[in-house]
PDB file of C-alpha atoms in Angstrom:
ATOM      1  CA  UNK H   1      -5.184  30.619   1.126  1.00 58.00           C
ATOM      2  CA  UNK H   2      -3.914  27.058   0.485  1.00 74.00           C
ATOM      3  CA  UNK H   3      -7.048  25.476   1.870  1.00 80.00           C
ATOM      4  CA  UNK H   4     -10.711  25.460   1.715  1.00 80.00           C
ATOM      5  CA  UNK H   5     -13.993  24.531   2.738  1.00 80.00           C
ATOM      6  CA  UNK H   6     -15.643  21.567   1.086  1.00 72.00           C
ATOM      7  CA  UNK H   7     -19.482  22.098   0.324  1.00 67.00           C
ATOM      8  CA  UNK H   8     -20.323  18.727   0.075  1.00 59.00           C
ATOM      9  CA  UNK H   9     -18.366  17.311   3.643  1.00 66.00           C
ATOM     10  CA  UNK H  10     -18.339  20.943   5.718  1.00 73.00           C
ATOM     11  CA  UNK H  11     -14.951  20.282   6.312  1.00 79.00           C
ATOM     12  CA  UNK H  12     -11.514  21.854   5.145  1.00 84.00           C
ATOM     13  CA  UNK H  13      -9.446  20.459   2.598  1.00 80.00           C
ATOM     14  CA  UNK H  14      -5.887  21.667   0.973  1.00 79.00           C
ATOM     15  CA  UNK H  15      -6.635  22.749  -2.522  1.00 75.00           C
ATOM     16  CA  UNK H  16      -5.011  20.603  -5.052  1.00 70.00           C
ATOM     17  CA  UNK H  17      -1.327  20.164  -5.043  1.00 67.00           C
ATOM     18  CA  UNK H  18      -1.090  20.820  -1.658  1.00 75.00           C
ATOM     19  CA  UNK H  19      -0.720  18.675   1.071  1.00 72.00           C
ATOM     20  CA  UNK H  20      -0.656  18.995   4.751  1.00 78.00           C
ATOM     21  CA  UNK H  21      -3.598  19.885   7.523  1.00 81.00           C
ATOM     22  CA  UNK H  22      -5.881  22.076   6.383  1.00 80.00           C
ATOM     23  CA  UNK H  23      -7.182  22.861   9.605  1.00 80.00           C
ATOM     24  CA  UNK H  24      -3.511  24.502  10.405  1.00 80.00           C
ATOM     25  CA  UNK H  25      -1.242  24.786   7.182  1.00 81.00           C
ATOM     26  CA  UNK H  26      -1.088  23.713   3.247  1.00 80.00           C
ATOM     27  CA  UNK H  27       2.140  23.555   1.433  1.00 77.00           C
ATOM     28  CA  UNK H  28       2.738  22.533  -2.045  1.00 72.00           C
ATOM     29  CA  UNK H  29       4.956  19.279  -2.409  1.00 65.00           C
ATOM     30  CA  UNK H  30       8.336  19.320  -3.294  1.00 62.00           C
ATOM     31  CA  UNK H  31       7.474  17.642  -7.219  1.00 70.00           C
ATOM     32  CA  UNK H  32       4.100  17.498  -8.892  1.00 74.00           C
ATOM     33  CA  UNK H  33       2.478  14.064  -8.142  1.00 81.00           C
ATOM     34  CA  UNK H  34       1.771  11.552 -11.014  1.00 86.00           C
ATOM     35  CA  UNK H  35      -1.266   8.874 -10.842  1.00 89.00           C
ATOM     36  CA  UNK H  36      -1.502   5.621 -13.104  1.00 87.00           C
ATOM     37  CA  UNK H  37      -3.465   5.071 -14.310  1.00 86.00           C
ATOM     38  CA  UNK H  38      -3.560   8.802 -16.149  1.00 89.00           C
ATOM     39  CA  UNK H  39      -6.696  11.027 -15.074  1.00 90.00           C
ATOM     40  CA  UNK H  40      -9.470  11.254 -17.349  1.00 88.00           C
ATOM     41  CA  UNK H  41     -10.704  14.933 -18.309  1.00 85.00           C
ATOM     42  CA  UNK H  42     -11.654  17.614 -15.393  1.00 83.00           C
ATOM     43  CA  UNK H  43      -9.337  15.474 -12.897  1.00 87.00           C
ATOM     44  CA  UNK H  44      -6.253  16.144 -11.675  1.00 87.00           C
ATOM     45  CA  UNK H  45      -3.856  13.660  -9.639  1.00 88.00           C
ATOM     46  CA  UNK H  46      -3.252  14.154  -5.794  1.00 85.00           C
ATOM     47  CA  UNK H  47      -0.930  12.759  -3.172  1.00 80.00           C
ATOM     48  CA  UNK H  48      -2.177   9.953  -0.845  1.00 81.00           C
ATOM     49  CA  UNK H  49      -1.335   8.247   2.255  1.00 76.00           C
ATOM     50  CA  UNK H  50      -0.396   4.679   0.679  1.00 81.00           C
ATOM     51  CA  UNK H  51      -0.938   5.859  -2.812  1.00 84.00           C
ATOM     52  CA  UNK H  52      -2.233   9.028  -5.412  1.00 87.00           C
ATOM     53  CA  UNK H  53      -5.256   8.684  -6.571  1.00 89.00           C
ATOM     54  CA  UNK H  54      -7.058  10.903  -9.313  1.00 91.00           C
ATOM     55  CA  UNK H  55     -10.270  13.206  -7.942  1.00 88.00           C
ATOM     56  CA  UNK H  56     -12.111  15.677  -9.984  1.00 87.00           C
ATOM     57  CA  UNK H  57     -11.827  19.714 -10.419  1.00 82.00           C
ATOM     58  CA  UNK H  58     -13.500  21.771  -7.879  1.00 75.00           C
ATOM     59  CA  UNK H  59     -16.983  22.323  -9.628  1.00 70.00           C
ATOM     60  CA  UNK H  60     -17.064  19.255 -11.105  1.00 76.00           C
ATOM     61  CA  UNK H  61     -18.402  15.511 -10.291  1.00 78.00           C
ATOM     62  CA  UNK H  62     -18.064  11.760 -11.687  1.00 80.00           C
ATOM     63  CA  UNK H  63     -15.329   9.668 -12.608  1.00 83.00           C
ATOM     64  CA  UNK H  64     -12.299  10.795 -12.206  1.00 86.00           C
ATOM     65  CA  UNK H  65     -10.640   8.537 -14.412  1.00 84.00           C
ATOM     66  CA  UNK H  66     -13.064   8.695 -16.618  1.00 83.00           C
ATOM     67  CA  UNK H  67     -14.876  12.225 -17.418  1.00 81.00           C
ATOM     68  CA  UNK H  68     -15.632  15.114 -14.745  1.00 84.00           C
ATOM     69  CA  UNK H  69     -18.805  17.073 -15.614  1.00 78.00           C
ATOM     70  CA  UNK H  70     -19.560  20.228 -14.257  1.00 71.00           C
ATOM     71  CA  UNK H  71     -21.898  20.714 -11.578  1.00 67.00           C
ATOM     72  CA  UNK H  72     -25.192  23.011 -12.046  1.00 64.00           C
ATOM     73  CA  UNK H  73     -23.817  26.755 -11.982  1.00 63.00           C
ATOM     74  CA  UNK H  74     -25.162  29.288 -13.898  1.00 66.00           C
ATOM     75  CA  UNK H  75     -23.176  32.104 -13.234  1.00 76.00           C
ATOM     76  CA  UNK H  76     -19.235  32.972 -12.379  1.00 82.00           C
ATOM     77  CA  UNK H  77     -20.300  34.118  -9.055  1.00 80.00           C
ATOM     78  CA  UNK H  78     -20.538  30.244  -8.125  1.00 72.00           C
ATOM     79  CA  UNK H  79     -17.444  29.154  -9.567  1.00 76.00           C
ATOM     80  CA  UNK H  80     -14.058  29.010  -8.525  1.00 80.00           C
ATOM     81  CA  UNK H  81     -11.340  28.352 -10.925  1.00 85.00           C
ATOM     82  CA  UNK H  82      -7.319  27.722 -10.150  1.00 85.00           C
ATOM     83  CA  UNK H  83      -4.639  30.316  -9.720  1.00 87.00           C
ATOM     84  CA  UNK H  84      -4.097  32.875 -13.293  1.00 90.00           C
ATOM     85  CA  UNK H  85      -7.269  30.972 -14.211  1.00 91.00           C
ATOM     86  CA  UNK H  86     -10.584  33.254 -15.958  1.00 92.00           C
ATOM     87  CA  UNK H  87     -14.160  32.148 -15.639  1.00 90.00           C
ATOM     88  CA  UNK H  88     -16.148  32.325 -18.420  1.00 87.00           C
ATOM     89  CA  UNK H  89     -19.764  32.089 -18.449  1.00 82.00           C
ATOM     90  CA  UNK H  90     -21.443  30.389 -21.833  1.00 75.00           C
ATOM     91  CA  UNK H  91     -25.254  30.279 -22.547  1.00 70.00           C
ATOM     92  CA  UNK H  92     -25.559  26.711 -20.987  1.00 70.00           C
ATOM     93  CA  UNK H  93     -22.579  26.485 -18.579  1.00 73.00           C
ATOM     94  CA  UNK H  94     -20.183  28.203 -16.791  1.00 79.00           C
ATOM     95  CA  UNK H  95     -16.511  27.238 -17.233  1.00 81.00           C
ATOM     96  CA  UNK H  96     -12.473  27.976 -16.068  1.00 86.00           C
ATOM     97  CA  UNK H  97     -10.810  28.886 -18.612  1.00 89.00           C
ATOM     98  CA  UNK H  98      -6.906  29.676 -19.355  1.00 91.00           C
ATOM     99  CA  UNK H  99      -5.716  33.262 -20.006  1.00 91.00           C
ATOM    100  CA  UNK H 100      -4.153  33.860 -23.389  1.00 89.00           C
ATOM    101  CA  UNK H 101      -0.426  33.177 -23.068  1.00 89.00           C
ATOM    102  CA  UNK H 102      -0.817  30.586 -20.266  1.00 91.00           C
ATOM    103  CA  UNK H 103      -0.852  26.653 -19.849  1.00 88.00           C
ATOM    104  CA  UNK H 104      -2.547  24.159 -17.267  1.00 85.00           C
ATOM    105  CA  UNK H 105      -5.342  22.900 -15.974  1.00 82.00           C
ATOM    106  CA  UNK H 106      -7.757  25.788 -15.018  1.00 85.00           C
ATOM    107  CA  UNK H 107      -9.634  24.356 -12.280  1.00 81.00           C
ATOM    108  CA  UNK H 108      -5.872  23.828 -10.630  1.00 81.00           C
ATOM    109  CA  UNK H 109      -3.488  26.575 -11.681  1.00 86.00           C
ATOM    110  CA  UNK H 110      -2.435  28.066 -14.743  1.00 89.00           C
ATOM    111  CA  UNK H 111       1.267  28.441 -15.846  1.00 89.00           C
ATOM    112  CA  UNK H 112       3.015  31.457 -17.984  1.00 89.00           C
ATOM    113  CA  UNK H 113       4.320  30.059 -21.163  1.00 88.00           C
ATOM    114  CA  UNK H 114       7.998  31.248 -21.973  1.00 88.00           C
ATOM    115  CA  UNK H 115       7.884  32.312 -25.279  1.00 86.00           C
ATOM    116  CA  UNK H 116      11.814  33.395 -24.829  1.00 89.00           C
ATOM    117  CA  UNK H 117      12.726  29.654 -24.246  1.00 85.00           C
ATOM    118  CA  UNK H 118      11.498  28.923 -27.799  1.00 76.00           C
ATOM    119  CA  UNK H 119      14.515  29.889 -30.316  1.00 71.00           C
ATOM    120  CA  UNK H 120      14.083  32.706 -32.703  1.00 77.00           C
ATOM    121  CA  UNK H 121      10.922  34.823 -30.842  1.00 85.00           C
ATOM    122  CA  UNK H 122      12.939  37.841 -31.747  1.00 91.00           C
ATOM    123  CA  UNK H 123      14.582  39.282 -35.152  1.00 90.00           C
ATOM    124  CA  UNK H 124      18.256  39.514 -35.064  1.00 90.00           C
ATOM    125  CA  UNK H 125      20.210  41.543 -32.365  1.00 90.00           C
ATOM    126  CA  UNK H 126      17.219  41.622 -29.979  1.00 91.00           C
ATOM    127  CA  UNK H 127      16.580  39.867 -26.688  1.00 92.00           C
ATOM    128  CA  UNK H 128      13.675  38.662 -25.449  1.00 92.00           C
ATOM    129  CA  UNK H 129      12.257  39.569 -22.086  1.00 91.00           C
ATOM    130  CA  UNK H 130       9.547  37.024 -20.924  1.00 89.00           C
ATOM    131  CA  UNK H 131       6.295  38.840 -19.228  1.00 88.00           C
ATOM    132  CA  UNK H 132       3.227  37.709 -17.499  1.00 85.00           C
ATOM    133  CA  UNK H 133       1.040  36.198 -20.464  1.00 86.00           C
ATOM    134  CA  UNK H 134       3.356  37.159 -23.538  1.00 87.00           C
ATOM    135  CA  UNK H 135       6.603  38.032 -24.205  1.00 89.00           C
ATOM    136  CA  UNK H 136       8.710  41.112 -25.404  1.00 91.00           C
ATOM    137  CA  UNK H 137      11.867  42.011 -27.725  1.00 92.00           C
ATOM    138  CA  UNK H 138      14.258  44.755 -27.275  1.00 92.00           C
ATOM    139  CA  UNK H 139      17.157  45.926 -29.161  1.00 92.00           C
ATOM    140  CA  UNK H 140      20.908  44.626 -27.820  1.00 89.00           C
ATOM    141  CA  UNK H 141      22.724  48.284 -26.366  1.00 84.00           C
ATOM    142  CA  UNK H 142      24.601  49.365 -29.191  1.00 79.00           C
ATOM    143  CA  UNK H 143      21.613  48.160 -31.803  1.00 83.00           C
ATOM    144  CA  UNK H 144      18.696  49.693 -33.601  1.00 82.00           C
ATOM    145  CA  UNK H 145      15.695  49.070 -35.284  1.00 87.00           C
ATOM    146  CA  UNK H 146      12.147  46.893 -35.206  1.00 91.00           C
ATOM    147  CA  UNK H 147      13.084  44.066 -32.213  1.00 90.00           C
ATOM    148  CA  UNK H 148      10.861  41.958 -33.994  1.00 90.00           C
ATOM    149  CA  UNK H 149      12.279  41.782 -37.144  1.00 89.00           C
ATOM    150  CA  UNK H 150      15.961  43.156 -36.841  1.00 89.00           C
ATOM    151  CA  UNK H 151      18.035  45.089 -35.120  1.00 90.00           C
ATOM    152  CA  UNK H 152      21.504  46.496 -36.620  1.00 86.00           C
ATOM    153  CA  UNK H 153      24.434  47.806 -34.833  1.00 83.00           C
ATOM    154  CA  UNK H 154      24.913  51.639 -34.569  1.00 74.00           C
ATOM    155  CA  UNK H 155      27.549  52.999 -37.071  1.00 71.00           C
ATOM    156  CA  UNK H 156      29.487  55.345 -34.742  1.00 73.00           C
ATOM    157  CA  UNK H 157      32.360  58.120 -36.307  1.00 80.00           C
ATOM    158  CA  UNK H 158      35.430  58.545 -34.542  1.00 81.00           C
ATOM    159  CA  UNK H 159      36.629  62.353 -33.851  1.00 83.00           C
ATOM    160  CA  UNK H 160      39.535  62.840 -35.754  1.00 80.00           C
ATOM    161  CA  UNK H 161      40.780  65.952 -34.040  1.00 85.00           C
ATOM    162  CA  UNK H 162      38.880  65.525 -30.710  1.00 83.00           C
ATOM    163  CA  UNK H 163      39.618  68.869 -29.688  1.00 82.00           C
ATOM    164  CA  UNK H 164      37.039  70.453 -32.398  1.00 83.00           C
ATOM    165  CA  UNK H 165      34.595  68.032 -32.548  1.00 85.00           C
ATOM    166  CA  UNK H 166      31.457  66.989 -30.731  1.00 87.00           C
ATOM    167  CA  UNK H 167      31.077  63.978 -29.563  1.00 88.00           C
ATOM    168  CA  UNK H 168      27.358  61.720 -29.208  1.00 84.00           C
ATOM    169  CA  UNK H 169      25.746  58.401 -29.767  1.00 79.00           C
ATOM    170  CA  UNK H 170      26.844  58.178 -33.247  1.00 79.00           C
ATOM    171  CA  UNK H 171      30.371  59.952 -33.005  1.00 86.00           C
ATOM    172  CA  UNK H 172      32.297  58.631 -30.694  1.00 84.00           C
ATOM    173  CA  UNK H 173      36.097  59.915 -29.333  1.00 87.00           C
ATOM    174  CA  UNK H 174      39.154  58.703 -29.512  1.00 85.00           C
ATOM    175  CA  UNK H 175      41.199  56.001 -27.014  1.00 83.00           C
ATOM    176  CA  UNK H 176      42.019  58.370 -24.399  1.00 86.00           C
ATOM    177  CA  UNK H 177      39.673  60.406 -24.786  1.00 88.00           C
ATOM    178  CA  UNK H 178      35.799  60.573 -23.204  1.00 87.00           C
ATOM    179  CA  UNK H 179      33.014  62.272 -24.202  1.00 89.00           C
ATOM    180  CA  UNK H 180      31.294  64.365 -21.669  1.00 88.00           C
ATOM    181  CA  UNK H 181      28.686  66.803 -22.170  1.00 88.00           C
ATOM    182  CA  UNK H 182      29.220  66.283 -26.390  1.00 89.00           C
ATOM    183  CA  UNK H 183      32.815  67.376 -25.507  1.00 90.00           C
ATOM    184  CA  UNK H 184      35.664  65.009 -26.060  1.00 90.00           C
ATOM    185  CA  UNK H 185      38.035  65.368 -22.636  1.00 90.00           C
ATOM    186  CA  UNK H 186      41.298  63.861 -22.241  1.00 89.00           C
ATOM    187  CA  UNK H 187      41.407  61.258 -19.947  1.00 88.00           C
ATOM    188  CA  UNK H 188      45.378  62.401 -18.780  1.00 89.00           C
ATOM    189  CA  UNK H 189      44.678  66.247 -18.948  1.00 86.00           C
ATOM    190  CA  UNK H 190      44.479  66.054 -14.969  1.00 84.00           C
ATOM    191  CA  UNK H 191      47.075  63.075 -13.905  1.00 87.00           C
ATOM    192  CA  UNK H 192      50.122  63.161 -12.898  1.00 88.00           C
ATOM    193  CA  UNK H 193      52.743  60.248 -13.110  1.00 89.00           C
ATOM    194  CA  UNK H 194      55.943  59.893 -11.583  1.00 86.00           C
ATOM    195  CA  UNK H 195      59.563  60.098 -12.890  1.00 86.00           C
ATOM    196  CA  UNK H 196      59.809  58.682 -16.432  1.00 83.00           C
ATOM    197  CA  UNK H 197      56.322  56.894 -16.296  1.00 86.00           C
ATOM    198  CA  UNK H 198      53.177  58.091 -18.751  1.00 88.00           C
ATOM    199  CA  UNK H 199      49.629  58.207 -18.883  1.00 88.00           C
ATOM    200  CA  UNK H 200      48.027  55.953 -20.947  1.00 85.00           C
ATOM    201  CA  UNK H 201      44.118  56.298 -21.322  1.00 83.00           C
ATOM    202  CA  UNK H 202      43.804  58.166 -17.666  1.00 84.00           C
ATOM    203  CA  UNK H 203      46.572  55.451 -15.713  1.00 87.00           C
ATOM    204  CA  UNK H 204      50.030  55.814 -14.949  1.00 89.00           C
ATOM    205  CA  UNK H 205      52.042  53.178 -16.576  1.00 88.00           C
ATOM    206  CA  UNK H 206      55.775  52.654 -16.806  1.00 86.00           C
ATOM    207  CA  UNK H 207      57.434  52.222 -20.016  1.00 82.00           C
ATOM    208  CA  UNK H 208      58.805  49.501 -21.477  1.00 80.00           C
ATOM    209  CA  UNK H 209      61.455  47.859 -20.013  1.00 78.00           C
ATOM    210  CA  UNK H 210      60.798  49.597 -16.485  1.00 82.00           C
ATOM    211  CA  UNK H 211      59.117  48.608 -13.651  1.00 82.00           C
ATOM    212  CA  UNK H 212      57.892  50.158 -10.281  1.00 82.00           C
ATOM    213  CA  UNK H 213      55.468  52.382  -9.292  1.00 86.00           C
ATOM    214  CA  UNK H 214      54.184  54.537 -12.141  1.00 82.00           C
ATOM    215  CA  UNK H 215      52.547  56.795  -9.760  1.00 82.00           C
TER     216      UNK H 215
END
């Protein structure tokens, strides 16, 4: 839900970032708003009629320009942190805390980092495939070898009588030839072209210095 019941007023308010009624709908705003003077610790900046204006965390009280402290809780149970956000429960307080692998302000929302968006996450001839709290690398097709370090390009063999030999990942047939089943097949054995026009990797084509339809 987008909205929620204030302890201290008994009324409903949109949870931060959001704006609208909270008696009927909360939406998040188009852009992120943006206070000045800055907000001091445990605050976060919120949209306002004539102006924003910097309040403090849910679970938290004082200045919010200044510092936000958190209210008496002694266990999770009591708490409520922001979206992705962890509680975590100390020997003297109780606190929201970010997940490994994530940004933001835990009392608000937390945000994935994209380790892929940094340069050079992955060894050579990898990609990198961004996932929910980390990141991971996989070989480029065609490539082998540790993602995270390096990845090399398959040395492949080409049949040289493709009749006799058997084809795989690392041998590989001729041009007009595929392999199918570890057998290399040719790709004209079942075409046929018309008058004075040839098969050239499993198409009809005319010859050169012709033209027409080689079929």
């Amino acid at each position: 839900s987008s909205a929620t019941c204030d302890d201290a007023s008994g009324k409903c308010v949109c949870e931060p970032f959001f704006v609208g009624n909270p008696e009927m709908l909360c939406m998040p705003p188009i852009t992120t708003p943006s206070c000045s003077p800055d907000c001091g610790q445990n605050a976060h900046c919120e949209y306002g009629v004539i102006q924003n204006s910097c309040v403090c965390n849910p679970g938290t009280s004082g200045n919010p320009y200044g510092i936000c402290e958190s209210k008496s809780r002694n266990s999770c149970s009591q708490m409520k942190c922001g979206r992705n956000a962890l509680c975590r429960e100390t020997l003297n307080s109780v606190e929201c805390i970010c997940p490994t692998g994530f940004v933001g302000n835990p009392y608000v929302q937390c945000n994935d980092i994209d380790e892929c968006s940094t340069n050079n996450v992955c060894g050579e001839g990898a990609v990198c495939i961004n996932t929910a709290g980390s990141f991971d690398c996989r070989c480029k097709p065609g490539h082998t070898g540790n993602p995270f370090t390096m990845c090399s390009p398959v040395e492949k063999n080409v049949c040289e009588n493709p009749r006799r030999c058997q084809c795989g990942k690392k041998v590989q047939c001729p041009p007009g030839f595929t392999c199918e089943r570890g057998t290399c097949k040719d790709q004209c054995a079942r075409i046929n072209c018309g008058p004075r026009a040839a098969c050239d990797s499993g198409k009809c084509v005319c010859p050169a210095g012709y033209t027409g339809n080689p079929k």
